[in-house]
Short mmCIF file of C-alpha atoms in Angstrom, two decimals:
data_model
loop_
_atom_site.label_atom_id
_atom_site.label_comp_id
_atom_site.label_asym_id
_atom_site.label_seq_id
_atom_site.Cartn_x
_atom_site.Cartn_y
_atom_site.Cartn_z
CA MET A 1 -35.43 -43.88 6.28
CA ARG A 2 -37.16 -41.33 4.05
CA LEU A 3 -37.55 -37.61 4.80
CA ALA A 4 -41.09 -38.12 6.19
CA GLU A 5 -39.90 -40.72 8.72
CA LEU A 6 -36.88 -38.59 9.70
CA SER A 7 -39.31 -35.74 10.35
CA GLU A 8 -41.65 -37.90 12.41
CA ARG A 9 -38.91 -39.48 14.52
CA SER A 10 -37.09 -36.19 15.17
CA GLY A 11 -40.18 -34.03 15.66
CA VAL A 12 -38.73 -31.53 13.14
CA SER A 13 -40.95 -30.53 10.18
CA THR A 14 -39.86 -31.55 6.66
CA ALA A 15 -39.68 -27.86 5.67
CA THR A 16 -37.26 -27.18 8.53
CA ILE A 17 -35.17 -30.26 7.69
CA LYS A 18 -34.91 -29.01 4.08
CA TYR A 19 -33.83 -25.61 5.40
CA TYR A 20 -31.10 -27.25 7.55
CA LEU A 21 -29.96 -29.26 4.50
CA ARG A 22 -29.75 -26.08 2.36
CA GLU A 23 -27.82 -24.26 5.13
CA GLY A 24 -25.38 -27.16 5.36
CA LEU A 25 -26.18 -27.98 9.03
CA LEU A 26 -27.19 -31.48 8.03
CA THR A 27 -25.25 -33.61 5.52
CA PRO A 28 -27.33 -34.70 2.49
CA GLY A 29 -28.98 -38.13 2.51
CA ARG A 30 -27.97 -40.92 0.11
CA GLN A 31 -29.68 -40.09 -3.20
CA ILE A 32 -31.85 -43.06 -4.32
CA ASN A 33 -33.28 -41.38 -7.37
CA THR A 34 -33.77 -37.78 -8.54
CA THR A 35 -36.58 -37.05 -6.04
CA THR A 36 -35.84 -39.39 -3.10
CA ALA A 37 -33.01 -39.51 -0.55
CA GLU A 38 -32.36 -42.03 2.21
CA TYR A 39 -31.39 -40.90 5.76
CA ASP A 40 -29.86 -42.91 8.60
CA GLU A 41 -29.59 -42.92 12.43
CA GLU A 42 -26.70 -40.47 12.26
CA HIS A 43 -28.93 -37.92 10.54
CA LEU A 44 -31.51 -38.40 13.28
CA ARG A 45 -28.93 -37.93 16.05
CA ARG A 46 -27.52 -34.84 14.39
CA LEU A 47 -31.01 -33.41 13.91
CA ARG A 48 -31.76 -33.81 17.65
CA LEU A 49 -28.53 -32.02 18.48
CA ILE A 50 -29.35 -29.13 16.10
CA ARG A 51 -32.82 -28.87 17.62
CA ALA A 52 -31.40 -28.81 21.19
CA MET A 53 -28.97 -26.04 20.25
CA ILE A 54 -31.55 -23.91 18.43
CA GLN A 55 -34.70 -24.48 20.50
CA VAL A 56 -33.29 -24.98 24.02
CA GLY A 57 -29.91 -23.26 23.77
CA ARG A 58 -31.23 -20.41 21.55
CA VAL A 59 -28.02 -20.68 19.50
CA PRO A 60 -28.25 -18.79 16.15
CA VAL A 61 -28.21 -20.96 12.99
CA ALA A 62 -24.88 -19.46 11.83
CA THR A 63 -23.28 -20.40 15.17
CA VAL A 64 -24.72 -23.93 15.01
CA LYS A 65 -23.04 -24.28 11.62
CA GLU A 66 -19.74 -23.04 13.06
CA VAL A 67 -19.94 -25.39 16.07
CA LEU A 68 -20.76 -28.42 13.90
CA GLY A 69 -17.88 -27.46 11.59
CA HIS A 70 -15.49 -27.82 14.54
CA VAL A 71 -17.15 -31.02 15.75
CA ASP A 72 -16.67 -32.61 12.34
CA ASP A 73 -13.10 -31.43 11.77
CA ASP A 74 -10.99 -34.54 12.43
CA SER A 75 -7.78 -32.59 11.86
CA LEU A 76 -8.19 -30.66 15.16
CA PRO A 77 -6.92 -32.12 18.48
CA ARG A 78 -9.67 -33.48 20.73
CA ALA A 79 -9.43 -30.81 23.46
CA ILE A 80 -9.64 -28.10 20.80
CA ARG A 81 -12.65 -29.76 19.10
CA LEU A 82 -14.40 -29.95 22.48
CA GLY A 83 -13.35 -26.44 23.44
CA ALA A 84 -14.16 -24.85 20.11
CA ALA A 85 -17.65 -26.33 20.25
CA MET A 86 -18.18 -24.99 23.77
CA TRP A 87 -16.66 -21.63 23.02
CA ALA A 88 -18.99 -21.08 20.08
CA LEU A 89 -21.98 -21.16 22.46
CA PRO A 90 -23.35 -17.87 23.86
CA GLN A 91 -20.81 -16.29 26.19
CA VAL A 92 -20.56 -13.26 28.43
CA PRO A 93 -19.03 -10.15 26.81
CA GLU A 94 -15.38 -9.22 27.41
CA PRO A 95 -15.09 -7.46 30.82
CA ASP A 96 -13.84 -3.85 30.89
CA GLN A 97 -10.13 -4.14 31.80
CA ASP A 98 -10.00 -0.53 33.06
CA ASP A 99 -12.70 -1.23 35.67
CA GLU A 100 -11.16 -1.45 39.17
CA TYR A 101 -13.58 -4.22 40.21
CA VAL A 102 -12.64 -6.28 37.15
CA GLN A 103 -8.95 -5.84 37.95
CA ALA A 104 -9.48 -6.95 41.56
CA ALA A 105 -11.57 -9.92 40.36
CA HIS A 106 -8.76 -10.93 37.95
CA GLN A 107 -6.35 -11.07 40.88
CA GLU A 108 -8.76 -13.08 43.02
CA VAL A 109 -9.43 -15.62 40.26
CA SER A 110 -5.72 -15.88 39.53
CA ALA A 111 -4.97 -16.52 43.23
CA LEU A 112 -7.74 -19.14 43.24
CA LEU A 113 -6.26 -21.02 40.27
CA ASP A 114 -2.82 -20.98 41.96
CA GLN A 115 -4.32 -22.36 45.16
CA LEU A 116 -6.20 -25.08 43.24
CA GLY A 117 -3.26 -25.98 41.01
CA TRP A 118 -5.37 -25.68 37.89
CA GLU A 119 -2.38 -25.20 35.59
CA ASN A 120 -4.25 -25.55 32.32
CA ALA A 121 -6.97 -23.07 33.27
CA LYS A 122 -4.20 -20.72 34.37
CA GLN A 123 -2.53 -20.98 30.95
CA LEU A 124 -5.79 -20.53 29.04
CA THR A 125 -6.97 -17.45 31.03
CA THR A 126 -7.32 -14.72 28.46
CA ILE A 127 -8.70 -16.97 25.72
CA SER A 128 -11.15 -18.93 27.92
CA PRO A 129 -14.77 -17.67 28.08
CA ALA A 130 -15.27 -19.62 31.35
CA TYR A 131 -12.43 -17.69 32.96
CA ARG A 132 -13.95 -14.47 31.67
CA SER A 133 -17.41 -15.40 33.07
CA LEU A 134 -15.88 -16.07 36.47
CA VAL A 135 -14.10 -12.70 36.48
CA VAL A 136 -17.35 -10.95 35.49
CA ALA A 137 -19.34 -12.75 38.24
CA VAL A 138 -16.74 -12.07 40.96
CA ALA A 139 -16.52 -8.41 39.83
CA ALA A 140 -20.34 -8.13 40.10
CA PHE A 141 -20.13 -9.32 43.74
CA ARG A 142 -17.38 -6.79 44.52
CA ARG A 143 -19.26 -3.96 42.85
CA LEU A 144 -22.17 -4.66 45.22
CA GLY A 145 -19.81 -4.44 48.17
CA TYR A 146 -19.32 -8.18 48.81
CA GLY A 147 -15.90 -9.82 48.79
CA PHE A 148 -15.66 -13.31 47.31
CA GLY A 149 -12.04 -14.31 47.79
CA ALA A 150 -10.08 -17.44 46.96
CA GLU A 151 -10.69 -18.99 50.43
CA LEU A 152 -14.46 -18.81 49.92
CA LEU A 153 -14.33 -19.91 46.27
CA ALA A 154 -11.86 -22.82 46.60
CA PRO A 155 -14.24 -25.41 48.19
CA TYR A 156 -16.88 -24.58 45.56
CA ALA A 157 -14.26 -24.98 42.82
CA GLU A 158 -13.30 -28.42 44.19
CA LEU A 159 -16.94 -29.55 44.03
CA MET A 160 -17.32 -28.18 40.50
CA HIS A 161 -14.16 -30.06 39.54
CA ARG A 162 -15.72 -33.29 40.79
CA THR A 163 -18.81 -32.39 38.75
CA ALA A 164 -16.63 -31.92 35.65
CA VAL A 165 -14.98 -35.32 36.28
CA LEU A 166 -18.48 -36.88 36.28
CA ASP A 167 -19.29 -35.02 33.02
CA LEU A 168 -16.23 -36.40 31.26
CA ASP A 169 -16.68 -39.91 32.72
CA ASN A 170 -20.24 -39.93 31.36
CA MET A 171 -19.02 -38.60 28.03
CA GLU A 172 -16.45 -41.39 27.76
CA THR A 173 -19.15 -44.05 27.93
CA TYR A 174 -20.04 -43.12 24.33
CA PRO A 175 -18.11 -45.21 21.80
CA SER A 176 -17.46 -42.75 18.98
CA GLN A 177 -15.64 -39.44 19.04
CA ALA A 178 -18.54 -37.74 17.18
CA GLU A 179 -21.05 -38.90 19.81
CA ARG A 180 -18.78 -37.77 22.63
CA ILE A 181 -18.48 -34.26 21.27
CA GLU A 182 -22.23 -34.12 20.64
CA PHE A 183 -22.80 -35.20 24.26
CA ALA A 184 -20.45 -32.42 25.45
CA ILE A 185 -22.39 -29.79 23.51
CA LEU A 186 -25.71 -31.10 24.81
CA GLY A 187 -24.25 -31.06 28.31
CA ALA A 188 -23.29 -27.43 27.97
CA ILE A 189 -26.82 -26.54 26.84
CA LEU A 190 -28.95 -28.81 29.00
CA ASN A 191 -26.88 -29.80 32.05
CA GLU A 192 -26.81 -26.35 33.54
CA PRO A 193 -30.58 -26.04 34.18
CA VAL A 194 -30.50 -29.55 35.71
CA LEU A 195 -27.57 -28.71 38.00
CA GLN A 196 -29.17 -25.40 39.02
CA ALA A 197 -32.45 -27.14 39.90
CA LEU A 198 -30.62 -29.88 41.84
CA HIS A 199 -28.66 -27.23 43.73
CA ARG A 200 -31.81 -25.32 44.74
CA LEU A 201 -33.57 -28.53 45.72
CA ALA A 202 -30.56 -29.53 47.84
CA GLN A 203 -30.66 -26.11 49.53
CA GLU A 204 -34.32 -26.66 50.45
CA GLU A 205 -33.59 -30.17 51.68
CA GLU A 206 -30.59 -29.12 53.79
CA SER A 207 -32.30 -26.01 55.13
CA THR A 208 -35.38 -27.94 56.30
CA ARG A 209 -33.11 -30.63 57.80
CA ARG A 210 -31.24 -27.98 59.78
CA TYR A 211 -34.02 -25.59 60.75
CA GLY A 212 -37.24 -27.55 60.38
CA PHE A 213 -40.53 -25.74 60.00
CA ASP A 214 -41.23 -24.95 63.63
CA GLU A 215 -38.68 -22.47 64.79
CA MET B 1 -24.98 9.30 57.70
CA ARG B 2 -27.01 11.71 55.57
CA LEU B 3 -28.77 10.85 52.29
CA ALA B 4 -25.85 12.17 50.18
CA GLU B 5 -23.37 9.87 51.94
CA LEU B 6 -25.74 6.88 51.73
CA SER B 7 -25.97 7.55 47.98
CA GLU B 8 -22.21 7.82 47.57
CA ARG B 9 -21.40 4.71 49.58
CA SER B 10 -24.11 2.57 47.94
CA GLY B 11 -23.63 3.86 44.39
CA VAL B 12 -27.42 4.43 44.20
CA SER B 13 -28.59 7.95 43.20
CA THR B 14 -30.48 10.05 45.81
CA ALA B 15 -33.53 10.13 43.48
CA THR B 16 -33.58 6.30 43.38
CA ILE B 17 -33.13 6.05 47.18
CA LYS B 18 -36.12 8.42 47.62
CA TYR B 19 -38.12 6.21 45.24
CA TYR B 20 -37.24 3.08 47.30
CA LEU B 21 -38.26 4.95 50.49
CA ARG B 22 -41.62 5.96 48.94
CA GLU B 23 -42.22 2.38 47.76
CA GLY B 24 -41.45 1.04 51.24
CA LEU B 25 -38.45 -1.08 50.12
CA LEU B 26 -36.22 0.83 52.52
CA THR B 27 -37.27 1.80 56.07
CA PRO B 28 -37.20 5.58 56.73
CA GLY B 29 -34.11 7.13 58.36
CA ARG B 30 -34.19 8.66 61.84
CA GLN B 31 -35.71 12.13 61.37
CA ILE B 32 -33.32 14.82 62.76
CA ASN B 33 -35.40 17.80 61.71
CA THR B 34 -38.14 18.45 59.14
CA THR B 35 -35.76 18.28 56.16
CA THR B 36 -32.98 15.93 57.32
CA ALA B 37 -32.90 12.22 58.14
CA GLU B 38 -30.04 10.10 59.42
CA TYR B 39 -29.27 6.65 57.93
CA ASP B 40 -27.13 3.81 59.35
CA GLU B 41 -25.12 0.78 58.20
CA GLU B 42 -28.26 -1.31 58.08
CA HIS B 43 -29.75 1.03 55.47
CA LEU B 44 -26.57 0.71 53.45
CA ARG B 45 -26.64 -3.09 53.63
CA ARG B 46 -30.30 -3.23 52.68
CA LEU B 47 -29.72 -0.83 49.78
CA ARG B 48 -26.96 -3.08 48.38
CA LEU B 49 -29.30 -6.06 48.59
CA ILE B 50 -32.08 -4.18 46.78
CA ARG B 51 -29.62 -3.12 44.09
CA ALA B 52 -28.38 -6.72 43.65
CA MET B 53 -31.95 -7.99 43.29
CA ILE B 54 -33.03 -5.30 40.83
CA GLN B 55 -29.89 -4.74 38.76
CA VAL B 56 -28.30 -8.20 38.75
CA GLY B 57 -31.28 -10.45 39.48
CA ARG B 58 -33.70 -8.36 37.34
CA VAL B 59 -36.33 -8.85 40.05
CA PRO B 60 -39.32 -6.45 39.65
CA VAL B 61 -39.72 -3.77 42.38
CA ALA B 62 -43.05 -5.26 43.56
CA THR B 63 -41.37 -8.67 44.03
CA VAL B 64 -38.45 -7.12 45.90
CA LYS B 65 -40.98 -5.58 48.27
CA GLU B 66 -42.67 -8.97 48.74
CA VAL B 67 -39.34 -10.75 49.36
CA LEU B 68 -38.19 -8.16 51.90
CA GLY B 69 -41.57 -8.40 53.63
CA HIS B 70 -40.92 -12.11 54.25
CA VAL B 71 -37.31 -11.49 55.28
CA ASP B 72 -38.44 -8.97 57.91
CA ASP B 73 -41.35 -11.01 59.25
CA ASP B 74 -40.05 -12.40 62.56
CA SER B 75 -43.28 -14.31 63.13
CA LEU B 76 -42.46 -16.82 60.33
CA PRO B 77 -40.32 -19.95 61.01
CA ARG B 78 -36.76 -19.64 59.71
CA ALA B 79 -37.04 -22.26 56.92
CA ILE B 80 -40.18 -20.53 55.66
CA ARG B 81 -38.53 -17.08 55.75
CA LEU B 82 -35.62 -18.47 53.75
CA GLY B 83 -37.86 -20.39 51.40
CA ALA B 84 -40.36 -17.59 50.86
CA ALA B 85 -37.54 -15.25 49.92
CA MET B 86 -36.13 -17.76 47.45
CA TRP B 87 -39.51 -18.69 46.03
CA ALA B 88 -40.32 -15.06 45.28
CA LEU B 89 -37.38 -14.92 42.84
CA PRO B 90 -38.00 -15.56 39.13
CA GLN B 91 -39.02 -19.18 38.58
CA VAL B 92 -39.82 -21.47 35.70
CA PRO B 93 -43.51 -21.69 34.76
CA GLU B 94 -45.66 -24.62 35.95
CA PRO B 95 -45.02 -27.63 33.65
CA ASP B 96 -47.93 -29.01 31.62
CA GLN B 97 -49.15 -32.04 33.64
CA ASP B 98 -50.80 -33.60 30.57
CA ASP B 99 -47.51 -33.73 28.68
CA GLU B 100 -46.16 -37.31 28.53
CA TYR B 101 -42.54 -36.13 28.88
CA VAL B 102 -43.44 -34.12 31.99
CA GLN B 103 -45.16 -37.17 33.50
CA ALA B 104 -42.12 -39.37 32.80
CA ALA B 105 -39.83 -36.69 34.25
CA HIS B 106 -41.98 -36.54 37.42
CA GLN B 107 -41.47 -40.27 37.90
CA GLU B 108 -37.73 -40.01 37.32
CA VAL B 109 -37.31 -37.13 39.77
CA SER B 110 -39.47 -38.92 42.33
CA ALA B 111 -37.34 -42.10 41.99
CA LEU B 112 -34.23 -39.93 42.38
CA LEU B 113 -35.47 -38.38 45.65
CA ASP B 114 -36.28 -41.86 47.00
CA GLN B 115 -32.82 -43.08 46.10
CA LEU B 116 -31.19 -40.04 47.73
CA GLY B 117 -33.37 -40.13 50.83
CA TRP B 118 -34.29 -36.47 50.46
CA GLU B 119 -37.42 -36.75 52.58
CA ASN B 120 -38.09 -33.02 52.89
CA ALA B 121 -37.76 -32.35 49.17
CA LYS B 122 -40.08 -35.31 48.59
CA GLN B 123 -42.70 -33.78 50.89
CA LEU B 124 -42.40 -30.31 49.34
CA THR B 125 -42.64 -31.51 45.71
CA THR B 126 -45.68 -29.77 44.30
CA ILE B 127 -45.06 -26.49 46.14
CA SER B 128 -41.31 -26.27 45.48
CA PRO B 129 -40.18 -24.28 42.42
CA ALA B 130 -36.81 -26.09 42.51
CA TYR B 131 -38.59 -29.44 42.09
CA ARG B 132 -40.61 -27.96 39.25
CA SER B 133 -37.45 -26.63 37.53
CA LEU B 134 -35.88 -30.08 37.74
CA VAL B 135 -38.94 -31.74 36.21
CA VAL B 136 -38.95 -29.16 33.39
CA ALA B 137 -35.21 -29.67 32.70
CA VAL B 138 -35.45 -33.48 32.73
CA ALA B 139 -38.55 -33.31 30.49
CA ALA B 140 -36.62 -31.10 28.02
CA PHE B 141 -33.91 -33.79 27.80
CA ARG B 142 -36.51 -36.51 27.22
CA ARG B 143 -38.32 -34.47 24.56
CA LEU B 144 -35.03 -34.27 22.64
CA GLY B 145 -34.70 -38.04 22.82
CA TYR B 146 -32.19 -38.28 25.69
CA GLY B 147 -32.89 -40.22 28.87
CA PHE B 148 -31.63 -38.74 32.13
CA GLY B 149 -32.55 -41.29 34.78
CA ALA B 150 -32.01 -41.46 38.52
CA GLU B 151 -28.73 -43.44 38.16
CA LEU B 152 -27.20 -40.65 36.05
CA LEU B 153 -28.63 -37.85 38.21
CA ALA B 154 -27.84 -39.24 41.68
CA PRO B 155 -24.06 -38.53 41.73
CA TYR B 156 -24.74 -34.98 40.50
CA ALA B 157 -27.37 -34.54 43.21
CA GLU B 158 -24.87 -35.68 45.88
CA LEU B 159 -22.35 -33.06 44.71
CA MET B 160 -25.05 -30.37 44.67
CA HIS B 161 -26.02 -31.39 48.20
CA ARG B 162 -22.42 -30.84 49.32
CA THR B 163 -22.58 -27.46 47.58
CA ALA B 164 -25.75 -26.60 49.52
CA VAL B 165 -24.06 -27.63 52.79
CA LEU B 166 -21.25 -25.15 51.97
CA ASP B 167 -23.88 -22.47 51.20
CA LEU B 168 -25.56 -22.89 54.58
CA ASP B 169 -22.24 -23.18 56.47
CA ASN B 170 -21.17 -19.87 54.92
CA MET B 171 -24.53 -18.33 55.75
CA GLU B 172 -24.21 -19.38 59.38
CA THR B 173 -21.00 -17.38 59.77
CA TYR B 174 -23.20 -14.24 59.80
CA PRO B 175 -24.26 -13.27 63.32
CA SER B 176 -27.78 -11.92 62.79
CA GLN B 177 -30.79 -13.65 61.31
CA ALA B 178 -31.47 -10.64 59.02
CA GLU B 179 -27.95 -10.82 57.55
CA ARG B 180 -28.24 -14.58 57.06
CA ILE B 181 -31.42 -14.28 55.06
CA GLU B 182 -29.95 -11.42 53.02
CA PHE B 183 -26.92 -13.62 52.30
CA ALA B 184 -29.25 -16.43 51.16
CA ILE B 185 -31.05 -14.12 48.72
CA LEU B 186 -27.75 -12.77 47.38
CA GLY B 187 -26.55 -16.34 47.01
CA ALA B 188 -29.58 -17.25 44.93
CA ILE B 189 -28.99 -14.26 42.65
CA LEU B 190 -25.21 -14.17 42.41
CA ASN B 191 -23.88 -17.62 43.31
CA GLU B 192 -25.30 -19.32 40.27
CA PRO B 193 -23.23 -17.39 37.68
CA VAL B 194 -20.13 -18.08 39.83
CA LEU B 195 -20.88 -21.82 40.08
CA GLN B 196 -21.61 -22.03 36.36
CA ALA B 197 -18.32 -20.32 35.50
CA LEU B 198 -16.39 -22.55 37.94
CA HIS B 199 -18.02 -25.63 36.41
CA ARG B 200 -17.06 -24.64 32.86
CA LEU B 201 -13.54 -23.74 33.93
CA ALA B 202 -13.24 -27.12 35.67
CA GLN B 203 -14.43 -28.85 32.48
CA GLU B 204 -11.68 -27.10 30.51
CA GLU B 205 -9.09 -27.96 33.15
CA GLU B 206 -10.11 -31.63 33.34
CA SER B 207 -10.46 -32.00 29.58
CA THR B 208 -6.96 -30.59 28.90
CA ARG B 209 -5.56 -32.79 31.70
CA ARG B 210 -7.09 -35.88 30.10
CA TYR B 211 -6.65 -35.16 26.42
CA GLY B 212 -3.97 -32.46 26.18
CA PHE B 213 -3.66 -30.35 23.06
CA ASP B 214 -1.76 -32.72 20.83
CA GLU B 215 -3.96 -35.64 20.06
#
C-alpha cells in the first residue's frame, strides 16, 4: 500500500508517519521510484503499536525507539526481549533505601516471594521495576499505619499469577515472535485499565450479592 | 490524647488537622476547657484515612468531605454506602455514546456480563463508573485495531471476581461498619498499585519459568 492508504488504515496522519520514519521508529517502505514507497501489513501493525504506546501509554518517542530496538533485536534471549520492552515503559522511581518503611516493605515482599516460591522474581529483585513498585506500594500502606503482610498478600499474588498465565497463554496464540512481543507491550499498556475496571465491577457485583440494596 | 499527640501519631501537622476540623472532615474532639480538646483512636483512624485519600489518592478536599458524609450516613443501605464512597473517587469521564467504537464496546461488555451471569452489574450499567471504565478501555483497544471480545475477557473477569471475593472477605474481618467502609475506601486507593505490581511481578516470574534466560 502507498503512504496515503497506510495513513487511512492506521488513523495516523501522513505527516506523523513521515516523522516516525525520520526518527527511525518505523522501517522505510520498499522504494518503487524516487518519490513513491510501498508499505505492507507489518508497517500497519507496527504503526498501531507505536500509536498505542504514544497516545494511550504516553510513552515518550525516545523510549518507544528504545523499546522497539529491543523488540527487534534477535540476538537477545526471549525473556530479556520481553523484559527489556516492559522495563522501558514508565516505572516508579527507585525507593529511598534509608526509609524505615521501605526497609520493612522489602522484608515483607521478600518473605512473600519465599512463601510463594517465586524463585525467579526473588533472583531479579533489585533489577526488576515490578518488584520495586510492589515495595513502594507496600511501604505507602505502612506509612499510613496499615500493615500488609505476606499472609494477606499471598492469596492476591496467587490470583495475579493465574492472570499472568492467561496473559502468556494468550500471547502464545500469536504465530511470530515479533507479534508476541508486540502483544506483550500492548498488554502492559492496555490490559491494566481493563483489569482495573473488571476488578471494580466485580466488587460491585459481589457487594450487591452479599448485602443487597435494602439493609 | 491532645492535638500535639494526634499530630505526632498521625504524621499530620497541627495546622493541617485544624484545617480538616474547620472544613468538617474530622469531627471535633471532646472539649476539656476553652482552649483544650481531647481526641481518641477514632480521630486517629479517620485522620489516616483522610491522609491516604488526599496524599496517595489525590482526592480533592471537597470530595473527601462528600465521601466521608456517605460513610457516616447510617440511614443509607450498606451497598449504597460502600458504592457511594467508591463512586466519589476519581473516575473516567463519560464515554461518547455516538462513537462507533464505544457502541461496539458496550455490546461486548454487555455480552460479557450475560456470559458471566453478573446480574447486578448488568442492572447497574449506566450508573456504574466501573462499567463505564470497562467500556472506555475496551473501546480504546478497538480504536487501535485490536478486538477484545467476551471470550477473551471472561477468564480475566472470573479471576477479578475471585479477587473481589478476597477484598470483601478481608473487609469483613473488621468488627465495625465504619471500619469496614474505611477499609473499602483504602482498598480502592491503595490496593490497585499493589495488584498491578503483583501482576507484573507474576508476569516476570512466569515468563522466566517458561522461556528462561538462554534461548
